[in-house]
Amino acid sequence: MTILSLRSVSKSFGALKVTDDVSFDVQPGEALGIIGPNGAGKSTLFNLITGNIAPDQGQVFLDGRDVTRTPPMQRVVAGVGRSFQIPQPFGDLTVYENLLVAARFGGGMGGREAGLFCMDILDRTGLGAVAEKKAGGLSLLQRKRLELARAMATRPRVILLDEIAGGLTDGECVELVATIRAIHAEGTAIVWIEHVLHALNSVVERLMVLNFGRMLMIGAPDAVMASAQVREIYLGIEA
Amino acid sequence: MSRSLAPLIALFALAVLYALPAIAPRAMVQDLFGILTLLVLAMNWNLLAGFAGLVSVGQQAFVGIGAYAMFAAIILMGLDPLVGVVIGGIAAAIFAIPMAFFAFRLNGAYFAIGTWVVADIARLAISQWKALGGGTGTSLPKGTAKEMAFVDGIKEMLDVSTAAAADALTYWLMLSLAVAMLVASYVFLRSRMGLGLQAIRDNENAARSVGVDPLKLKAAVFLLTAFATGLCGALAFIQITRVTPDAAFSVIDWTAFVIFITVIGGIGTLPGPIVGVVVFYALQRALADYGTIYLIVLGCLGIAVMLFARRGLWGLFTDRTGIDPLPLRHRPPRAATPSHSA
Ligand SMILES: Nc1ncnc2c1ncn2[C@@H]1O[C@H](COP(=O)(O)OP(=O)(O)OP(=O)(O)O)[C@@H](O)[C@H]1O
Ligand SMILES: [Mg+2]
């Protein structure tokens, strides 16, 4: 059974159609990449999946269950974890506490179990050393890592990652890819929006292209990247 | 040093406070009773505004309903005043349910105004209650204090008048309510729910996205603080012995002072209300002869703190010294393994 599926989902902001009749499925444990130019509606698509934004038309299904009207917190408990493109840490809480909230609420874990679980994630995402620092004082790079770590702490079965590789050095990017691969290897489905195509394509099994809110193409990364249409859109951004 | 000394000082202060009716004049016990009443109200308002982000200006509704339910329990049902206090708390919590349905539809300033309006409607409605004196209010029946549970025993123990024994009893109950509030707040804020509240306070949208339900948590705080505020109001009016709609639903006495106390002491910090109430008491004593000047000084101090020390005097103190005897932080279960990339 599909873990996540969208059926003819549309959303407009005023006259601007940001999501236009989008349908696709994500299988359990699958890794799907999403690319598209700035303003194509990628982040909006995530907000529709998580319930932060309600669609004008269409349905969202989790495990075959219609969640179109389900509020965000219940979707998290149901297994959808997400990171924000612009990091939204709990600034007055420590980095460790940021994860603890996620594990105790979204992950439904008890206090003792959650503590060790969160420390393990912090170590894996390179945040162990700043565990007791206030999240408000982190650098942008660390905030992005925190977004990933906090999403992991909700114990998702499908994790939505929104541009977490931007601005990394080559070494950091390799580390990030290794972390995401490890999440994938544990059987978590991944949907990853990314402009850094080489990082993205080294993880995902399928690639979707969004343009002006429409799904232009979805398929194997090689085939998608080879398409003339996609090359045209991405000309000059990155090969 | 502070780590071992602070609990000792606190225990000593508490022992003195409990012993007070035996060693201090009755006027002082009554004075402190008033201060403890404000402290309990401030701890509740701090939970609401400082932790749940619910800036209520309608707490007098719960004080008033608690007081009137207690009077109704005594006068109309012939119950013991102490049972009346519990009924007062329950009545306030029940009233909080429809009030929440209305006020939770409003945000920020509208929430504040909405709670105020509801409180005033409650005041007007109670003024129509003829059995309890309508607009002019009513007094506790003669002999209520004497017949109150425990009063005889206290009278003998302290060798004082019935009225003084009743004062001692209500004082001890209010002191115990304050201690219970402090302990309960600490336990609550360190619990899973407290952690969720702090996350909501930082970023409500992100909190939802990690599974926290803001409405549920805020509603829980609203109901629990309504209960405690109702208890406090009922207890306060046993000592006052007379109730009128204007006194029981006074926004100045039960909410405005309480806001100043909390803001000055440190909103969103656990010891803030305690610090605030001590400052309030000191100011009241020092400026008592100057009448309203004391209110003006209080107002100016409140504004100065809002502008220059958002976390009040307690916030300043912890920032400077790093001392925090009631930390709300959750510590990791073990040290992080040294990371190669951090
Ligand atoms: N809440 C909103 N209200 C109005 N317009 C919005 C809102 N959110 C997004 N938009 C608009 O919708 C369009 C798509 O935005 P979205 O953030 O989904 O794009 P994106 O593909 O994620 O872009 P980027 O690569 O820059 O992150 C943009 O033109 C944006 O300005
Ligand atoms: Mg985006």
Coordinates of C-alpha atoms and ligand atoms in Angstrom, one line a residue:
Chain A
M1 CA 0.0 0.0 0.0
T2 CA 1.2 3.5 -0.6
I3 CA 2.2 5.5 2.4
L4 CA 1.4 8.9 1.0
S5 CA -0.7 9.8 -2.0
L6 CA -2.0 13.0 -3.5
R7 CA -5.1 13.0 -5.7
S8 CA -5.6 16.1 -8.0
V9 CA -4.5 18.5 -5.4
S10 CA -4.8 22.2 -6.3
K11 CA -4.1 25.4 -4.3
S12 CA -4.2 29.1 -5.3
F13 CA -3.0 32.1 -3.5
G14 CA -5.4 34.8 -4.9
A15 CA -5.0 34.6 -8.7
L16 CA -1.8 32.7 -8.5
K17 CA -2.2 28.9 -8.9
V18 CA 0.7 27.5 -6.8
T19 CA -0.4 23.8 -7.0
D20 CA -2.1 22.7 -10.1
D21 CA -3.8 19.3 -10.2
V22 CA -0.9 17.4 -8.7
S23 CA -1.2 13.6 -8.1
F24 CA 1.5 11.2 -7.1
D25 CA 2.2 8.3 -4.7
V26 CA 5.0 7.5 -2.4
Q27 CA 5.7 3.8 -1.5
P28 CA 6.8 2.8 2.0
G29 CA 10.6 3.2 2.2
E30 CA 10.9 4.9 -1.1
A31 CA 13.1 8.0 -1.7
L32 CA 11.5 10.7 -4.0
G33 CA 13.2 13.9 -5.1
I34 CA 11.4 17.1 -6.0
I35 CA 13.1 19.7 -8.2
G36 CA 11.8 22.9 -9.9
P37 CA 12.7 26.5 -10.3
N38 CA 12.2 29.1 -7.4
G39 CA 8.5 29.7 -6.8
A40 CA 7.4 26.5 -8.6
G41 CA 5.3 25.6 -5.5
K42 CA 7.6 22.9 -4.0
S43 CA 7.4 24.1 -0.4
T44 CA 3.6 24.7 -0.8
L45 CA 3.3 21.1 -1.8
F46 CA 4.9 20.1 1.6
N47 CA 2.6 22.4 3.5
L48 CA -0.4 20.7 1.7
I49 CA 1.0 17.3 2.7
T50 CA 1.5 18.2 6.4
G51 CA -1.7 20.1 6.7
N52 CA -0.2 23.5 7.4
I53 CA -2.2 24.7 4.3
A54 CA -5.5 23.3 3.2
P55 CA -6.0 22.5 -0.6
D56 CA -8.7 24.1 -2.6
Q57 CA -9.3 20.8 -4.4
G58 CA -8.2 17.2 -4.2
Q59 CA -7.3 14.8 -1.4
V60 CA -4.3 13.8 0.6
F61 CA -4.1 10.2 1.8
L62 CA -1.8 8.6 4.5
D63 CA -1.7 4.8 4.5
G64 CA -4.8 5.0 2.3
R65 CA -6.7 7.1 4.8
D66 CA -8.1 10.5 3.7
V67 CA -6.4 13.1 5.9
T68 CA -7.3 16.2 3.8
R69 CA -9.1 17.7 6.8
T70 CA -6.8 16.3 9.5
P71 CA -4.8 19.0 11.5
P72 CA -1.0 18.9 11.2
M73 CA -0.3 17.5 14.7
Q74 CA -2.3 14.4 14.0
R75 CA -0.5 13.9 10.7
V76 CA 2.8 14.0 12.6
V77 CA 1.6 11.4 15.0
A78 CA 0.4 9.4 12.0
G79 CA 4.0 9.4 10.7
V80 CA 4.7 12.5 8.6
G81 CA 7.8 14.4 9.7
R82 CA 8.9 17.6 8.1
S83 CA 11.7 20.2 8.0
F84 CA 11.2 23.8 7.2
Q85 CA 13.1 25.5 4.4
I86 CA 13.5 28.5 6.6
P87 CA 14.5 27.0 9.9
Q88 CA 12.0 27.4 12.7
P89 CA 13.7 26.3 15.9
F90 CA 12.2 26.7 19.4
G91 CA 14.7 29.5 20.1
D92 CA 14.4 29.5 23.9
L93 CA 14.7 25.8 24.3
T94 CA 18.0 23.9 24.1
V95 CA 18.8 21.9 21.0
Y96 CA 18.2 18.7 23.0
E97 CA 14.8 20.0 24.2
N98 CA 13.9 20.9 20.6
L99 CA 14.2 17.2 19.8
L100 CA 12.6 16.1 23.1
V101 CA 9.4 17.9 22.2
A102 CA 9.3 16.2 18.9
A103 CA 10.0 12.7 20.3
R104 CA 7.5 13.0 23.2
F105 CA 4.7 14.5 21.1
G106 CA 5.1 13.5 17.4
G107 CA 7.1 10.3 18.3
G108 CA 4.8 9.4 21.2
M109 CA 7.7 8.2 23.3
G110 CA 8.0 8.1 27.1
G111 CA 10.5 10.4 28.9
R112 CA 13.3 7.9 29.5
E113 CA 13.2 6.3 26.1
A114 CA 13.0 9.7 24.4
G115 CA 16.1 11.1 26.1
L116 CA 18.5 8.5 24.7
F117 CA 16.7 8.4 21.4
C118 CA 17.2 12.2 21.0
M119 CA 20.9 12.1 22.0
D120 CA 21.5 9.4 19.4
I121 CA 19.9 11.6 16.7
L122 CA 22.0 14.6 17.8
D123 CA 25.2 12.5 17.5
R124 CA 24.1 11.3 14.0
T125 CA 23.4 14.8 12.8
G126 CA 26.6 16.4 14.2
L127 CA 24.7 18.4 16.9
G128 CA 25.9 16.4 19.9
A129 CA 28.3 19.1 21.0
V130 CA 25.7 21.8 21.1
A131 CA 23.0 19.7 22.7
E132 CA 22.6 22.0 25.7
K133 CA 22.9 25.3 23.8
K134 CA 19.8 27.4 23.2
A135 CA 18.6 26.8 19.7
G136 CA 18.2 30.5 19.1
G137 CA 22.0 31.0 19.2
L138 CA 22.8 28.5 16.5
S139 CA 24.4 29.3 13.1
L140 CA 22.3 28.9 10.0
L141 CA 24.1 25.6 9.2
Q142 CA 23.4 24.3 12.6
R143 CA 19.8 25.4 12.4
K144 CA 19.4 23.4 9.2
R145 CA 20.8 20.4 10.8
L146 CA 18.4 20.9 13.7
E147 CA 15.5 21.0 11.2
L148 CA 16.6 17.5 10.0
A149 CA 17.3 16.2 13.5
R150 CA 13.9 17.5 14.9
A151 CA 12.0 15.9 12.0
M152 CA 13.8 12.6 12.7
A153 CA 12.8 12.8 16.3
T154 CA 9.1 12.6 15.5
R155 CA 9.9 9.0 14.3
P156 CA 8.4 9.5 10.9
R157 CA 7.6 6.8 8.4
V158 CA 7.8 9.4 5.7
I159 CA 10.1 12.4 6.2
L160 CA 9.8 15.6 4.1
L161 CA 13.1 17.5 3.7
D162 CA 13.0 21.1 2.2
E163 CA 16.4 22.3 0.8
I164 CA 18.7 21.2 3.6
A165 CA 21.8 20.9 1.5
G166 CA 22.1 24.5 0.3
G167 CA 25.2 26.4 1.4
L168 CA 27.1 23.3 2.6
T169 CA 30.8 22.7 1.9
D170 CA 31.6 19.6 -0.1
G171 CA 32.6 17.7 3.0
E172 CA 29.5 18.7 4.9
C173 CA 27.4 17.7 1.9
V174 CA 28.9 14.3 1.8
E175 CA 28.1 13.9 5.5
L176 CA 24.5 15.0 5.0
V177 CA 24.0 12.5 2.2
A178 CA 25.4 9.8 4.4
T179 CA 23.0 10.7 7.2
I180 CA 20.0 10.8 4.8
R181 CA 21.0 7.4 3.3
A182 CA 21.2 6.0 6.8
I183 CA 17.6 7.2 7.5
H184 CA 16.5 5.7 4.2
A185 CA 18.3 2.4 5.0
E186 CA 16.2 2.1 8.1
G187 CA 13.1 2.0 5.9
T188 CA 11.9 5.6 6.3
A189 CA 10.4 7.0 3.1
I190 CA 11.9 10.3 2.0
V191 CA 10.6 13.2 0.0
W192 CA 13.4 15.6 -0.6
I193 CA 13.2 19.1 -2.2
E194 CA 16.7 20.1 -3.3
H195 CA 18.5 22.4 -5.7
V196 CA 21.8 20.6 -5.1
L197 CA 21.1 18.0 -7.7
H198 CA 24.2 15.8 -7.3
A199 CA 23.4 15.3 -3.6
L200 CA 19.8 14.7 -4.4
N201 CA 20.4 12.2 -7.2
S202 CA 22.8 10.2 -5.1
V203 CA 19.9 9.3 -2.8
V204 CA 16.6 9.3 -4.6
E205 CA 15.1 6.5 -6.7
R206 CA 12.6 8.8 -8.4
L207 CA 12.6 12.4 -9.3
M208 CA 9.6 14.8 -9.8
V209 CA 9.8 18.1 -11.6
L210 CA 7.4 20.9 -10.6
N211 CA 7.0 24.0 -12.7
F212 CA 4.4 26.7 -12.2
G213 CA 2.6 24.4 -9.8
R214 CA 2.2 21.6 -12.3
M215 CA 3.9 18.2 -12.2
L216 CA 6.0 18.3 -15.3
M217 CA 7.5 14.9 -15.1
I218 CA 8.1 12.0 -12.6
G219 CA 10.4 9.0 -13.1
A220 CA 13.9 7.7 -12.8
P221 CA 16.4 10.5 -12.1
D222 CA 18.5 9.7 -15.2
A223 CA 15.6 9.8 -17.5
V224 CA 14.2 13.0 -16.0
M225 CA 17.5 14.8 -16.1
A226 CA 18.0 13.7 -19.7
S227 CA 14.6 15.2 -20.8
A228 CA 14.9 18.3 -23.0
Q229 CA 12.2 20.2 -21.1
V230 CA 14.0 19.8 -17.8
R231 CA 17.3 20.8 -19.2
E232 CA 15.7 23.9 -20.5
I233 CA 14.3 24.8 -17.1
Y234 CA 17.5 24.0 -15.3
L235 CA 19.8 25.5 -17.9
G236 CA 22.5 27.4 -16.1
I237 CA 21.4 26.4 -12.6
E238 CA 23.4 23.2 -12.3
A239 CA 24.2 20.2 -14.5
Chain B
M1 CA 27.2 27.4 48.0
S2 CA 23.8 28.5 46.6
R3 CA 22.9 24.9 45.8
S4 CA 22.9 23.8 49.4
L5 CA 21.8 27.0 51.0
A6 CA 18.8 27.9 48.9
P7 CA 16.6 25.0 50.0
L8 CA 17.5 25.7 53.6
I9 CA 16.6 29.3 53.4
A10 CA 13.3 28.4 51.7
L11 CA 12.5 25.8 54.3
F12 CA 13.3 28.3 57.1
A13 CA 11.1 31.0 55.5
L14 CA 8.3 28.5 55.1
A15 CA 8.5 27.4 58.7
V16 CA 8.4 31.1 59.9
L17 CA 5.4 31.7 57.6
Y18 CA 3.5 28.7 59.1
A19 CA 4.3 29.7 62.6
L20 CA 3.2 33.3 62.1
P21 CA -0.3 33.1 63.6
A22 CA 1.2 31.9 66.8
I23 CA 3.9 34.6 67.1
A24 CA 2.6 37.7 65.2
P25 CA -0.3 40.1 65.8
R26 CA -3.5 39.4 64.0
A27 CA -3.2 42.4 61.8
M28 CA 0.0 41.1 60.3
V29 CA -1.6 37.7 59.6
Q30 CA -4.4 39.4 57.8
D31 CA -2.0 41.5 55.9
L32 CA 0.0 38.5 54.8
F33 CA -3.2 36.7 53.9
G34 CA -3.9 39.4 51.4
I35 CA -0.4 39.1 50.0
L36 CA -0.6 35.3 49.7
T37 CA -3.9 35.7 47.9
L38 CA -2.2 38.0 45.3
L39 CA 0.6 35.5 45.1
V40 CA -1.7 32.6 44.3
L41 CA -3.5 34.7 41.7
A42 CA -0.1 35.8 40.2
M43 CA 1.2 32.3 39.9
N44 CA -2.0 31.4 38.0
W45 CA -1.8 34.4 35.8
N46 CA 1.8 33.7 35.1
L47 CA 1.0 30.2 34.0
L48 CA -1.6 31.6 31.7
A49 CA 0.1 34.6 30.2
G50 CA 3.8 33.7 30.8
F51 CA 3.7 30.0 29.7
A52 CA 0.5 29.4 27.7
G53 CA 0.5 32.9 26.0
L54 CA -3.1 33.5 27.2
V55 CA -3.1 37.1 28.3
S56 CA -6.3 37.1 30.3
V57 CA -7.8 40.3 31.8
G58 CA -10.8 38.4 33.0
Q59 CA -9.4 36.4 36.0
Q60 CA -11.7 38.4 38.3
A61 CA -14.5 36.2 36.8
F62 CA -13.1 33.1 38.5
V63 CA -12.4 35.0 41.8
G64 CA -16.0 36.3 41.7
I65 CA -17.6 33.0 40.8
G66 CA -15.5 31.2 43.4
A67 CA -16.6 33.6 46.0
Y68 CA -20.3 33.6 45.1
A69 CA -20.4 29.8 44.9
M70 CA -18.9 29.6 48.3
F71 CA -21.5 32.1 49.7
A72 CA -24.2 30.1 48.0
A73 CA -22.9 26.8 49.5
I74 CA -23.0 28.4 53.0
I75 CA -26.2 30.5 52.9
L76 CA -28.4 28.5 50.5
M77 CA -27.1 25.0 51.2
G78 CA -25.9 25.3 54.8
L79 CA -22.5 23.7 54.0
D80 CA -19.2 24.2 55.8
P81 CA -17.2 27.2 54.4
L82 CA -14.3 24.9 53.6
V83 CA -16.6 22.7 51.5
G84 CA -17.8 26.0 50.0
V85 CA -14.2 26.8 48.9
V86 CA -13.9 23.5 47.0
I87 CA -17.3 24.2 45.4
G88 CA -16.0 27.7 44.5
G89 CA -13.1 26.1 42.6
I90 CA -15.3 23.7 40.8
A91 CA -17.8 26.4 39.9
A92 CA -15.0 28.5 38.4
A93 CA -13.7 25.6 36.4
I94 CA -17.1 24.8 35.0
F95 CA -17.6 28.5 34.1
A96 CA -14.2 28.4 32.3
I97 CA -15.5 25.8 29.8
P98 CA -18.0 28.0 27.9
M99 CA -15.7 31.0 28.5
A100 CA -12.9 29.1 26.7
F101 CA -15.2 28.3 23.8
F102 CA -15.8 32.0 23.3
A103 CA -12.4 33.5 24.1
F104 CA -10.3 30.9 22.3
R105 CA -11.8 32.1 19.0
L106 CA -10.0 35.4 19.7
N107 CA -6.3 36.1 19.5
G108 CA -3.9 38.4 21.3
A109 CA -5.5 41.7 22.3
Y110 CA -8.9 40.4 21.3
F111 CA -8.5 37.5 23.7
A112 CA -7.6 40.0 26.5
I113 CA -10.6 42.1 25.8
G114 CA -12.9 39.1 25.3
T115 CA -12.0 37.7 28.7
W116 CA -12.6 41.1 30.3
V117 CA -16.1 41.3 28.7
V118 CA -17.0 37.8 29.8
A119 CA -16.0 38.7 33.4
D120 CA -18.1 41.8 33.3
I121 CA -21.1 39.9 32.0
A122 CA -20.6 37.4 34.9
R123 CA -20.6 40.4 37.3
L124 CA -23.8 41.8 35.8
A125 CA -25.5 38.3 35.9
I126 CA -24.5 37.8 39.5
S127 CA -25.9 41.2 40.4
Q128 CA -29.3 39.8 39.5
W129 CA -29.0 37.0 42.0
K130 CA -31.5 38.2 44.6
A131 CA -30.9 35.3 47.0
L132 CA -27.4 36.6 47.5
G133 CA -28.2 40.2 47.8
G134 CA -28.3 41.3 44.1
G135 CA -26.3 44.4 43.4
T136 CA -25.6 45.2 47.1
G137 CA -24.2 41.8 48.0
T138 CA -24.4 40.0 51.3
S139 CA -22.5 38.9 54.4
L140 CA -21.7 35.6 55.8
P141 CA -24.3 34.6 58.5
K142 CA -23.2 35.4 62.1
G143 CA -21.4 32.5 63.6
T144 CA -20.1 31.1 60.3
A145 CA -16.5 31.4 61.5
K146 CA -17.2 29.8 64.8
E147 CA -18.9 26.8 63.2
M148 CA -16.2 26.3 60.6
A149 CA -14.3 23.0 60.8
F150 CA -11.0 23.1 62.9
V151 CA -11.7 26.6 64.3
D152 CA -12.4 25.3 67.8
G153 CA -9.2 23.3 67.9
I154 CA -7.1 26.2 66.6
K155 CA -8.7 28.5 69.2
E156 CA -7.6 26.3 72.0
M157 CA -4.2 25.6 70.5
L158 CA -3.3 29.3 70.0
D159 CA -5.4 30.6 72.9
V160 CA -7.0 33.3 70.8
S161 CA -10.5 34.6 69.9
T162 CA -12.7 32.8 67.5
A163 CA -12.2 35.5 64.8
A164 CA -8.4 35.2 65.2
A165 CA -8.6 31.4 65.0
A166 CA -10.6 31.7 61.7
D167 CA -8.1 34.1 60.4
A168 CA -5.3 31.7 61.3
L169 CA -7.1 28.8 59.5
T170 CA -7.7 30.7 56.3
Y171 CA -4.2 32.0 56.4
W172 CA -2.8 28.5 56.7
L173 CA -5.0 27.3 53.9
M174 CA -3.9 30.2 51.6
L175 CA -0.3 29.5 52.5
S176 CA -0.7 25.9 51.7
L177 CA -2.5 26.7 48.4
A178 CA 0.5 28.9 47.5
V179 CA 2.9 26.1 48.2
A180 CA 0.8 23.6 46.4
M181 CA 0.6 26.0 43.4
L182 CA 4.4 26.3 43.3
V183 CA 5.0 22.6 43.5
A184 CA 2.2 21.8 41.0
S185 CA 3.5 24.5 38.5
Y186 CA 7.0 23.1 38.8
V187 CA 5.9 19.5 38.2
F188 CA 3.5 20.6 35.4
L189 CA 6.1 22.7 33.6
R190 CA 8.7 20.0 33.7
S191 CA 6.2 17.5 32.4
R192 CA 5.6 16.6 28.8
M193 CA 2.8 19.1 28.7
G194 CA 5.0 21.9 30.1
L195 CA 7.6 21.2 27.4
G196 CA 4.9 21.4 24.8
L197 CA 3.8 24.7 26.2
Q198 CA 7.3 26.1 26.0
A199 CA 7.6 25.0 22.4
I200 CA 4.3 26.7 21.6
R201 CA 5.5 29.9 23.2
D202 CA 8.6 29.9 21.0
N203 CA 7.0 28.9 17.7
E204 CA 3.4 27.7 17.5
N205 CA 3.6 26.7 13.9
A206 CA 6.7 24.6 14.4
A207 CA 5.1 23.1 17.6
R208 CA 2.2 21.8 15.5
S209 CA 4.6 20.3 13.1
V210 CA 6.2 18.2 15.7
G211 CA 2.9 16.9 17.0
V212 CA 2.0 19.4 19.7
D213 CA -1.7 20.4 19.9
P214 CA -1.7 24.1 21.0
L215 CA -5.4 24.3 21.6
K216 CA -5.5 21.2 23.8
L217 CA -2.6 22.4 26.0
K218 CA -3.9 25.9 26.3
A219 CA -7.4 24.7 27.2
A220 CA -5.9 22.5 29.9
V221 CA -4.0 25.4 31.4
F222 CA -7.1 27.7 31.2
L223 CA -9.3 25.2 33.1
L224 CA -6.7 24.3 35.7
T225 CA -5.9 27.9 36.5
A226 CA -9.6 28.7 36.6
F227 CA -10.0 26.0 39.3
A228 CA -7.1 27.3 41.4
T229 CA -8.2 31.0 40.9
G230 CA -11.8 30.0 42.0
L231 CA -10.4 28.3 45.1
C232 CA -8.3 31.3 45.9
G233 CA -11.2 33.7 45.4
A234 CA -13.5 31.7 47.7
L235 CA -10.9 31.4 50.4
A236 CA -10.2 35.1 50.2
F237 CA -13.9 36.0 50.7
I238 CA -14.2 33.8 53.8
Q239 CA -11.8 36.2 55.4
I240 CA -13.4 39.3 54.0
T241 CA -16.8 37.9 55.2
R242 CA -18.8 40.2 52.9
V243 CA -19.3 39.9 49.2
T244 CA -20.6 42.4 46.5
P245 CA -20.5 42.0 42.8
D246 CA -18.2 45.0 42.5
A247 CA -15.7 43.7 45.0
A248 CA -15.7 40.1 43.9
F249 CA -15.4 40.9 40.2
S250 CA -12.9 43.8 40.6
V251 CA -10.6 43.9 37.6
I252 CA -8.2 46.2 39.6
D253 CA -7.9 44.0 42.7
W254 CA -7.9 40.6 41.1
T255 CA -6.2 41.1 37.8
A256 CA -4.4 44.5 37.4
F257 CA -2.4 44.2 40.6
V258 CA -1.7 40.6 39.7
I259 CA -0.4 41.5 36.2
F260 CA 1.9 44.2 37.7
I261 CA 3.3 41.7 40.3
T262 CA 4.0 39.1 37.7
V263 CA 5.6 41.5 35.2
I264 CA 7.8 43.1 37.8
G265 CA 8.9 39.8 39.3
G266 CA 9.4 38.0 36.0
I267 CA 6.7 36.8 33.6
G268 CA 7.4 33.3 32.3
T269 CA 9.7 32.4 35.2
L270 CA 8.6 30.2 38.0
P271 CA 9.8 32.3 41.0
G272 CA 8.8 35.6 39.3
P273 CA 5.5 36.0 41.1
I274 CA 7.1 35.4 44.5
V275 CA 9.7 38.1 43.8
G276 CA 7.0 40.4 42.4
V277 CA 4.8 40.0 45.5
V278 CA 7.6 40.7 47.8
V279 CA 8.4 44.0 45.9
F280 CA 4.7 44.8 45.9
Y281 CA 4.4 44.3 49.7
A282 CA 7.5 46.3 50.4
L283 CA 6.3 49.2 48.2
Q284 CA 2.9 49.0 49.8
R285 CA 4.4 49.3 53.3
A286 CA 6.9 52.0 52.4
L287 CA 4.4 54.2 50.5
A288 CA 1.3 53.4 52.5
D289 CA 1.1 57.0 53.9
Y290 CA 1.1 58.6 50.4
G291 CA -2.2 57.1 49.2
T292 CA -2.3 56.7 45.4
I293 CA 1.3 57.6 44.9
Y294 CA 2.1 54.0 45.6
L295 CA -0.1 52.9 42.7
I296 CA 1.7 55.4 40.4
V297 CA 5.1 54.1 41.5
L298 CA 4.0 50.6 41.0
G299 CA 2.7 51.5 37.5
C300 CA 6.0 53.2 36.6
L301 CA 8.0 50.3 37.9
G302 CA 5.9 47.9 35.9
I303 CA 6.4 49.9 32.7
A304 CA 10.2 50.2 33.3
V305 CA 10.5 46.5 33.7
M306 CA 8.5 45.8 30.6
L307 CA 10.8 48.1 28.6
F308 CA 14.2 47.2 30.1
A309 CA 13.9 43.7 31.6
R310 CA 11.4 41.6 29.7
R311 CA 11.9 38.7 32.2
G312 CA 11.5 40.9 35.2
L313 CA 13.6 41.2 38.3
W314 CA 14.0 37.4 38.6
G315 CA 15.2 37.3 34.9
L316 CA 17.8 39.9 35.6
F317 CA 19.0 38.0 38.7
T318 CA 19.4 34.7 36.9
D319 CA 21.0 36.3 33.9
R320 CA 23.6 38.1 36.1
T321 CA 24.3 35.2 38.6
G322 CA 23.4 32.1 36.7
I323 CA 21.6 30.9 39.9
D324 CA 18.2 29.3 39.2
P325 CA 17.0 27.1 42.0
L326 CA 13.9 25.9 40.1
P327 CA 15.3 25.2 36.6
L328 CA 12.8 24.1 34.0
R329 CA 15.5 22.8 31.7
H330 CA 15.5 19.2 30.6
R331 CA 19.1 17.8 30.8
P332 CA 20.2 15.1 28.4
P333 CA 20.4 11.6 29.9
R334 CA 24.1 11.4 29.1
A335 CA 26.9 13.5 27.7
A336 CA 27.1 13.7 23.9
T337 CA 29.8 11.6 22.3
P338 CA 32.4 13.9 20.9
S339 CA 31.5 14.8 17.4
H340 CA 33.9 15.1 14.6
S341 CA 31.9 17.6 12.7
A342 CA 30.7 20.1 15.3
Ligands
LIG1 N1 1.2 31.9 2.2 C1 1.3 32.4 1.0 N2 0.6 33.4 0.5 C2 0.7 33.9 -0.7 N3 1.6 33.5 -1.6 C3 2.4 32.5 -1.3 C4 2.3 31.9 0.0 N4 3.2 30.9 0.1 C5 3.8 30.9 -1.1 N5 3.3 31.8 -1.9 C6 3.7 32.0 -3.3 O1 3.6 30.8 -3.9 C7 4.6 30.6 -4.9 C8 5.2 29.2 -4.6 O2 5.9 29.3 -3.3 P1 6.7 28.1 -2.8 O3 7.4 28.5 -1.5 O4 5.9 26.9 -2.7 O5 7.9 27.9 -3.9 P2 9.1 27.0 -3.9 O6 9.0 26.1 -5.1 O7 9.3 26.3 -2.6 O8 10.3 28.0 -4.1 P3 11.8 28.1 -3.6 O9 12.6 27.2 -4.4 O10 12.2 29.5 -3.7 O11 11.8 27.6 -2.2 C9 5.6 31.7 -4.7 O12 5.3 32.6 -5.8 C10 5.2 32.3 -3.4 O13 5.5 33.7 -3.4
MG2 MG 10.6 26.4 -1.1

